[in-house]
Amino acid sequence: MLTHNLGYPRIGSQRQLKKACEDYWAGKSTLQQLLHTGSKIREENWLLQKQEGIDLIPSNDFSFYDQILDMSLMVNAIPERFHEIVLSGKKSETDLYFAMARSFQKDGMDITALEMTKWFDTNYHYLVPEFRKNQPFKLFSTKIIDEFNEAKQLGIQTKPVLIGPVSYLLLGKEKESGFDRIDLIPNLLPVYLEILKRLEKAHVEWVQFDEPFLALDLGEKEREAFTYVYTQIRKEFPKLKILLATYFEGLDGQGSLAASLPVCALHLDLVRNADQLPELLSVIPEKMSLSLGVVDGRNIWINDLEASLKTIHEVVDRLGEARVMIAPSCSLLHVPCDLALETDEHILLPEIKSWMAFAKQKLREVALLKNLAKNGTKDSGGFLKNQASLAARKTAPLIHDPQVKARVAAITPAMSSRKSAFALRKQNQQKVLNLPVFPTTTIGSFPQTKEVRSWRAKLKKGELSPEEYDRLLREETTELIKWQEEIGLDVLVHGEYERNDMVEYFGEQLNGYTFSKNGWVQSYGSRCVKPPIVFGDVSRPKAMTVYWAEFAQSLTPVPVKGMLTGPVTILQWSFVRDDQPRSETAYQIALAIRDEVQDLEKAGIRVIQIDEPAIREGLPLRKADWPGYLDWSITAFRISSTGVEDETQIHTHMCYSEFNDIIRDIADMDADVITIECSRSQMELLDAFGEFNYPNDIGPGVYDIHSPRVPSQEEMIFLLKKARAVIPEQNLWVNPDCGLKTRHWPETREALIQMVGAAKALREPVLV
Ligand code: 39S
Ligand code: ZN
């Protein structure tokens, strides 16, 4: 019986990687210093995993930005536009790498980055490989071999990890028409074979191929690709031990395919889908090992060791001990590093902490499970403590709030409907708001400068009094309101200077939530989030945003939007309880947001935006599960948003949205206005709304806030005219495509002035 790990967080327990990268990008440190930080983190992680009792420790799970980008460099999938960087001869491989991740505007070059998108249903983003017809591949970066050797120098024989060829292709995008990227397999496979050859030469024993797509809905072509690829690999390397890892879903219906692949071991995510085990046990061939992903790699609760042992014993009885491996359910990239660093008992109560495990603690659980399974005794201290903590959590008064449960049980259909239909609401809202055609607004946040962040840091350290912090933020907000009035925006925002993060900020104010001080998880590149933790029934002790909304509105007669994060997004970007259905938690949060919406309305706020950027990414990975999810998630949004008078205008906002397949559900949300990301796709996204005859108002983003580039007024007029061709003019809003918090002021100022200019021009038909 072996323990293994699929991947360890690479940002470093103190976010060392973030600081090292950002310093390097800012020209404040050398490449050497950056590389040094990288190897330090790897060394620390390898030694830690060894110490915690992991038999097969991963390598190549480290990355300076993203593991899929690493693969694109390994197989030389470097789009044409980056070639001039290589040709310039002055730039290192690392510069090329970061250019692909972050774009490159220097030395007369202006090259856009690869697209970034969500990694399955997580809050991690990967860089999307770009493919052309008949694209050749060759071995370029040898990072995977270098890291294997690096670990070996430290006396650790690792299990290199890489994304398998089928999933790698499926994660990418065709950049020209007339071919299917899966047809590139014959071109791609030789590079994988070359890598394996070199790894074999370096005396590798195990290699982990991640093939998450094997657990998703597959077409015939993809199924054939799996068979072809792993048969070829087996043929060339009969002795190499291949572990095929699936995660985030189960093999349902595809167990036979998986079992037919000539690999040594198969990893199953038994946390996400425990039901896949019987099917697999009935088809698994004689020599294949089974890796049991029983420790949750996506959440922060301690394992139920008793339940996991039961599963392990069941499989050991069938396969024999030698064919069983124990592991977390997926890479630990998605959880924070180390719970032991949470020492502040005012932030995280010891009682709640005793129910939790971060990456390091999860490895300990994996090792403990092996010991317990092998020795068969359950009287070890670790086991008894685990069972006691679980029992305490179940009945803890801290978790259960009968009032909240009763309120959810009493939700009526009337609570998820507006009083009148949109057409009538629109008339009533117009009487109050008096907006011009093509009304202009922004998505909510304005640049979070270093200064604003440093005030918050000082407040936390006690170097700034709450009064002083408040005064500084009031000044900042006042200035922003004045400026928005000056440039002529029609619906203003207060700027959200008081918020650290659009989810954490609400988590900090809700009952049933706790937080960590250092529980950072990588979101993309050097950007991290600190997901708040739902441990109990959620309720709102008092208003959360009314203070700032009311203050901002008091400064101006122009409507100021109240800004909230929606229940589904709060749920999706938090660590949530695993002792009740997600829908139950979503309804609890929805009721808290509903109360906030009503308080904002009472305070005289006439426009309220409830952001739901994560509704799309929350979609289950298997299509058969979509209807159930859409039913409760759209209902949760409606519960949060419909408790207002017709005159109050509800907005919502979504990013990265491929809406075509859920447009009906988006319409069902019944927001008066939806603002969406559109500019990068040149308004193509709007076709879905046009074809569907989307009934309410839409604000298609007219410029891309993810880049410092300032678009011209003409460009935005062009895009708005395109929008006008599919959406009736009286339903169109004018806004950027996302919040501005990661932008700097100079480009923000300029771009918004151009944007207001574009809207004004369109209101004067003679001018355009
Ligand atoms: N998920 C969430 N939760 N929130 C989002 O906004 C998004 N947006 C999408 C998708 N998922 C999301 C894109 N993802 C960041 C992170 C994720 C993103 C986009 C942006 C981001 O900018 N993160 C910041 C970062 O990594 C941290 C934000 C934060 O919590 O740099 N800031 C804290 C605050 O403002 C400060 C935390 C901090 O680092 O209070 N403080 C310093 C320290 O403790 C000191 C700060 C100083 O003195 O300047 O060392
Ligand atoms: Zn957005």
Coordinates of N, CA and C in Angstrom, one line a residue, residues 171-295:
L171 N -8.2 21.0 -23.4 CA -8.2 22.3 -22.6 C -7.9 23.5 -23.5
G172 N -7.4 23.2 -24.7 CA -7.0 24.3 -25.6 C -8.2 24.7 -26.6
K173 N -7.8 25.5 -27.5 CA -8.8 26.2 -28.4 C -8.2 26.2 -29.8
E174 N -9.1 25.9 -30.8 CA -8.7 26.0 -32.2 C -8.6 27.5 -32.6
K175 N -7.5 27.9 -33.1 CA -7.4 29.3 -33.5 C -7.7 29.5 -35.0
E176 N -8.0 28.5 -35.7 CA -8.5 28.6 -37.1 C -9.5 27.5 -37.3
S177 N -10.3 27.7 -38.3 CA -11.4 26.8 -38.5 C -10.9 25.6 -39.4
G178 N -11.8 24.6 -39.5 CA -11.5 23.5 -40.4 C -10.8 22.3 -39.8
F179 N -10.7 22.3 -38.4 CA -10.1 21.1 -37.8 C -10.5 20.9 -36.4
D180 N -10.3 19.8 -35.9 CA -10.7 19.4 -34.5 C -9.4 19.2 -33.7
R181 N -9.2 19.9 -32.6 CA -7.9 19.9 -32.0 C -7.5 18.5 -31.5
I182 N -8.5 17.6 -31.3 CA -8.1 16.2 -30.9 C -7.4 15.5 -32.0
D183 N -7.6 15.9 -33.2 CA -6.9 15.3 -34.3 C -5.4 15.6 -34.3
L184 N -4.9 16.5 -33.4 CA -3.5 16.7 -33.3 C -2.8 15.7 -32.5
I185 N -3.5 14.7 -32.0 CA -2.8 13.7 -31.2 C -1.6 13.0 -31.8
P186 N -1.7 12.7 -33.1 CA -0.5 12.0 -33.7 C 0.7 13.0 -33.7
N187 N 0.5 14.3 -33.8 CA 1.6 15.2 -33.8 C 2.1 15.4 -32.4
L188 N 1.2 15.4 -31.5 CA 1.6 15.7 -30.1 C 2.3 14.5 -29.4
L189 N 1.8 13.3 -29.6 CA 2.2 12.2 -28.8 C 3.7 11.9 -28.8
P190 N 4.4 12.1 -30.0 CA 5.9 11.9 -30.0 C 6.6 12.7 -28.9
V191 N 6.1 13.9 -28.7 CA 6.8 14.8 -27.7 C 6.7 14.1 -26.3
Y192 N 5.5 13.6 -26.0 CA 5.3 12.9 -24.7 C 6.2 11.7 -24.6
L193 N 6.4 11.0 -25.8 CA 7.2 9.8 -25.8 C 8.7 10.2 -25.5
E194 N 9.1 11.3 -26.1 CA 10.4 11.8 -26.0 C 10.7 12.1 -24.5
I195 N 9.7 12.8 -23.9 CA 9.8 13.2 -22.4 C 10.0 11.9 -21.6
L196 N 9.1 10.9 -21.9 CA 9.2 9.7 -21.1 C 10.5 9.0 -21.3
K197 N 11.0 9.0 -22.5 CA 12.3 8.4 -22.7 C 13.4 9.0 -21.8
R198 N 13.3 10.4 -21.8 CA 14.3 11.1 -21.0 C 14.1 10.8 -19.5
L199 N 12.9 10.7 -19.1 CA 12.6 10.5 -17.7 C 13.0 9.0 -17.3
E200 N 12.8 8.1 -18.2 CA 13.2 6.7 -18.0 C 14.7 6.6 -17.8
K201 N 15.4 7.4 -18.7 CA 16.9 7.5 -18.6 C 17.3 8.0 -17.3
A202 N 16.6 8.9 -16.7 CA 16.9 9.5 -15.4 C 16.4 8.6 -14.3
H203 N 15.9 7.4 -14.6 CA 15.5 6.4 -13.7 C 14.2 6.7 -12.9
V204 N 13.3 7.3 -13.6 CA 12.0 7.5 -13.0 C 11.3 6.2 -12.8
E205 N 10.5 6.1 -11.8 CA 9.7 4.9 -11.6 C 8.2 5.1 -11.9
W206 N 7.7 6.1 -11.3 CA 6.2 6.4 -11.5 C 6.1 7.8 -12.3
V207 N 5.1 7.8 -13.2 CA 4.8 9.1 -13.8 C 3.3 9.2 -13.7
Q208 N 2.8 10.4 -13.2 CA 1.4 10.7 -13.1 C 0.9 11.5 -14.3
F209 N -0.1 10.9 -15.0 CA -0.7 11.6 -16.1 C -2.1 12.1 -15.6
D210 N -2.3 13.4 -15.6 CA -3.6 13.9 -15.2 C -4.5 13.9 -16.4
E211 N -5.6 13.2 -16.3 CA -6.6 13.2 -17.4 C -8.0 13.4 -16.9
P212 N -8.2 14.7 -16.4 CA -9.5 14.9 -15.8 C -10.7 14.7 -16.7
F213 N -10.4 14.9 -18.0 CA -11.5 14.8 -19.0 C -12.1 13.4 -19.1
L214 N -11.3 12.4 -18.6 CA -11.7 11.0 -18.6 C -13.0 10.8 -17.7
A215 N -13.1 11.8 -16.8 CA -14.3 11.7 -15.9 C -15.4 12.6 -16.3
L216 N -15.3 13.2 -17.5 CA -16.4 14.1 -18.0 C -17.1 13.5 -19.1
D217 N -18.1 14.1 -19.7 CA -18.9 13.6 -20.8 C -17.9 13.5 -22.0
L218 N -17.8 12.3 -22.6 CA -16.9 12.2 -23.7 C -17.6 11.8 -25.0
G219 N -17.1 12.2 -26.2 CA -17.5 11.8 -27.5 C -16.7 10.6 -27.9
E220 N -17.1 10.0 -29.0 CA -16.5 8.8 -29.5 C -15.0 9.0 -29.8
K221 N -14.8 10.2 -30.4 CA -13.4 10.5 -30.9 C -12.5 10.6 -29.7
E222 N -12.9 11.2 -28.6 CA -12.1 11.4 -27.4 C -11.8 10.0 -26.8
R223 N -12.9 9.2 -26.7 CA -12.7 7.8 -26.2 C -11.6 7.1 -26.9
E224 N -11.7 7.2 -28.2 CA -10.7 6.5 -29.1 C -9.3 7.1 -28.8
A225 N -9.2 8.4 -28.6 CA -7.9 9.1 -28.4 C -7.3 8.5 -27.1
F226 N -8.1 8.3 -26.1 CA -7.6 7.8 -24.8 C -7.0 6.4 -25.1
T227 N -7.7 5.5 -25.8 CA -7.2 4.2 -26.0 C -5.9 4.2 -26.8
Y228 N -5.9 5.1 -27.9 CA -4.7 5.2 -28.7 C -3.5 5.6 -28.0
V229 N -3.7 6.7 -27.2 CA -2.5 7.3 -26.6 C -1.9 6.4 -25.6
Y230 N -2.7 5.8 -24.7 CA -2.1 5.0 -23.6 C -1.7 3.6 -24.1
T231 N -2.2 3.1 -25.2 CA -1.7 1.9 -25.8 C -0.3 2.2 -26.4
Q232 N -0.2 3.3 -27.1 CA 1.1 3.7 -27.7 C 2.2 3.8 -26.6
I233 N 1.8 4.5 -25.5 CA 2.8 4.8 -24.4 C 3.2 3.4 -23.8
R234 N 2.3 2.6 -23.6 CA 2.6 1.3 -23.0 C 3.5 0.5 -23.9
K235 N 3.2 0.6 -25.2 CA 4.1 -0.2 -26.2 C 5.5 0.3 -26.1
E236 N 5.7 1.6 -26.0 CA 7.1 2.1 -26.0 C 7.7 1.9 -24.7
F237 N 7.0 2.0 -23.6 CA 7.5 1.9 -22.3 C 6.9 0.9 -21.4
P238 N 7.1 -0.4 -21.7 CA 6.4 -1.5 -21.0 C 6.7 -1.5 -19.5
K239 N 7.8 -0.9 -19.1 CA 8.1 -1.1 -17.7 C 7.8 0.2 -16.8
L240 N 7.6 1.3 -17.5 CA 7.3 2.5 -16.8 C 5.9 2.4 -16.0
K241 N 5.9 2.9 -14.8 CA 4.6 2.8 -14.1 C 3.8 4.1 -14.3
I242 N 2.7 4.0 -15.0 CA 1.9 5.1 -15.3 C 0.7 5.1 -14.3
L243 N 0.5 6.3 -13.6 CA -0.7 6.5 -12.8 C -1.5 7.5 -13.6
L244 N -2.8 7.1 -13.9 CA -3.7 7.9 -14.6 C -4.6 8.6 -13.6
A245 N -4.6 9.9 -13.5 CA -5.4 10.6 -12.5 C -6.6 11.2 -13.1
T246 N -7.8 10.9 -12.5 CA -9.0 11.6 -12.8 C -9.4 12.4 -11.6
Y247 N -10.1 13.5 -11.7 CA -10.6 14.2 -10.5 C -11.8 15.1 -10.9
F248 N -12.4 15.6 -9.9 CA -13.5 16.6 -10.0 C -14.8 15.9 -10.5
E249 N -14.8 14.7 -10.9 CA -16.0 14.0 -11.3 C -15.7 12.5 -11.2
G250 N -16.8 11.7 -11.5 CA -16.6 10.2 -11.4 C -16.6 9.6 -12.8
L251 N -16.2 8.4 -12.9 CA -16.0 7.7 -14.2 C -17.4 7.1 -14.7
D252 N -18.4 7.5 -14.0 CA -19.8 6.9 -14.4 C -19.9 6.6 -15.9
G253 N -20.2 5.4 -16.2 CA -20.4 5.1 -17.7 C -19.1 4.9 -18.4
Q254 N -18.0 5.4 -17.9 CA -16.7 5.3 -18.6 C -15.7 4.4 -17.8
G255 N -16.2 3.7 -16.8 CA -15.4 2.8 -16.0 C -14.7 1.8 -16.9
S256 N -15.4 1.2 -17.8 CA -14.9 0.2 -18.7 C -13.8 0.7 -19.6
L257 N -14.0 1.9 -20.1 CA -12.9 2.6 -20.9 C -11.7 2.8 -20.1
A258 N -11.9 3.3 -18.9 CA -10.7 3.6 -18.0 C -10.0 2.3 -17.7
A259 N -10.8 1.3 -17.3 CA -10.2 0.0 -16.9 C -9.5 -0.7 -18.1
S260 N -9.9 -0.3 -19.3 CA -9.3 -1.0 -20.5 C -7.9 -0.3 -20.9
L261 N -7.6 0.8 -20.3 CA -6.3 1.5 -20.6 C -5.2 0.7 -20.0
P262 N -4.1 0.5 -20.7 CA -3.0 -0.2 -20.2 C -2.1 0.6 -19.3
V263 N -2.6 1.0 -18.1 CA -1.8 1.8 -17.2 C -1.7 1.0 -15.9
C264 N -0.7 1.4 -15.0 CA -0.5 0.6 -13.8 C -1.5 1.0 -12.7
A265 N -1.9 2.2 -12.7 CA -2.8 2.6 -11.6 C -3.8 3.7 -12.1
L266 N -4.9 3.7 -11.5 CA -6.0 4.7 -11.8 C -6.4 5.4 -10.6
H267 N -6.4 6.7 -10.6 CA -6.8 7.5 -9.5 C -8.3 8.0 -9.6
L268 N -9.0 7.8 -8.5 CA -10.5 8.2 -8.5 C -10.7 9.2 -7.5
D269 N -11.5 10.2 -7.8 CA -11.9 11.3 -6.8 C -13.2 10.7 -6.1
L270 N -12.9 10.1 -5.0 CA -14.1 9.5 -4.3 C -14.8 10.5 -3.3
V271 N -14.2 11.7 -3.2 CA -14.9 12.7 -2.5 C -16.1 13.3 -3.3
R272 N -15.7 13.6 -4.6 CA -16.7 14.2 -5.4 C -17.8 13.1 -5.8
N273 N -17.3 11.9 -6.0 CA -18.2 10.8 -6.5 C -17.8 9.5 -6.0
A274 N -18.4 9.1 -4.9 CA -18.1 7.8 -4.3 C -18.8 6.6 -5.0
D275 N -19.9 7.0 -5.7 CA -20.7 5.9 -6.3 C -19.9 5.2 -7.5
Q276 N -18.8 5.8 -8.0 CA -18.2 5.3 -9.1 C -17.4 4.0 -8.7
L277 N -17.2 3.8 -7.5 CA -16.3 2.7 -7.0 C -16.8 1.3 -7.4
P278 N -18.1 1.0 -7.1 CA -18.5 -0.4 -7.4 C -18.4 -0.7 -8.9
E279 N -18.8 0.2 -9.8 CA -18.7 0.0 -11.2 C -17.2 -0.3 -11.6
L280 N -16.3 0.5 -11.0 CA -14.9 0.3 -11.3 C -14.4 -1.1 -10.8
L281 N -14.8 -1.4 -9.6 CA -14.3 -2.7 -9.0 C -14.7 -3.9 -9.8
S282 N -15.9 -3.7 -10.5 CA -16.4 -4.8 -11.3 C -15.7 -5.0 -12.6
V283 N -14.9 -4.0 -13.1 CA -14.3 -4.1 -14.4 C -12.8 -4.0 -14.3
I284 N -12.2 -3.7 -13.1 CA -10.8 -3.4 -13.1 C -10.0 -4.7 -13.4
P285 N -9.0 -4.6 -14.3 CA -8.2 -5.8 -14.7 C -7.2 -6.2 -13.5
E286 N -6.8 -7.4 -13.7 CA -6.0 -8.1 -12.7 C -4.8 -7.3 -12.1
K287 N -4.1 -6.6 -13.0 CA -2.8 -6.0 -12.6 C -2.9 -4.5 -12.2
M288 N -4.1 -3.9 -12.4 CA -4.2 -2.5 -12.2 C -4.3 -2.1 -10.7
S289 N -3.6 -1.1 -10.3 CA -3.8 -0.6 -8.9 C -4.9 0.5 -8.9
L290 N -5.4 0.7 -7.7 CA -6.4 1.7 -7.6 C -6.0 2.7 -6.6
S291 N -6.0 4.0 -7.0 CA -5.6 5.1 -6.1 C -6.9 5.7 -5.6
L292 N -7.1 5.6 -4.2 CA -8.3 6.1 -3.7 C -8.2 7.5 -3.2
G293 N -8.8 8.4 -3.9 CA -8.8 9.8 -3.5 C -9.9 10.1 -2.4
V294 N -9.6 9.8 -1.2 CA -10.6 9.9 -0.1 C -10.5 11.2 0.7
V295 N -9.3 11.9 0.6 CA -9.2 13.1 1.4 C -9.5 14.3 0.6

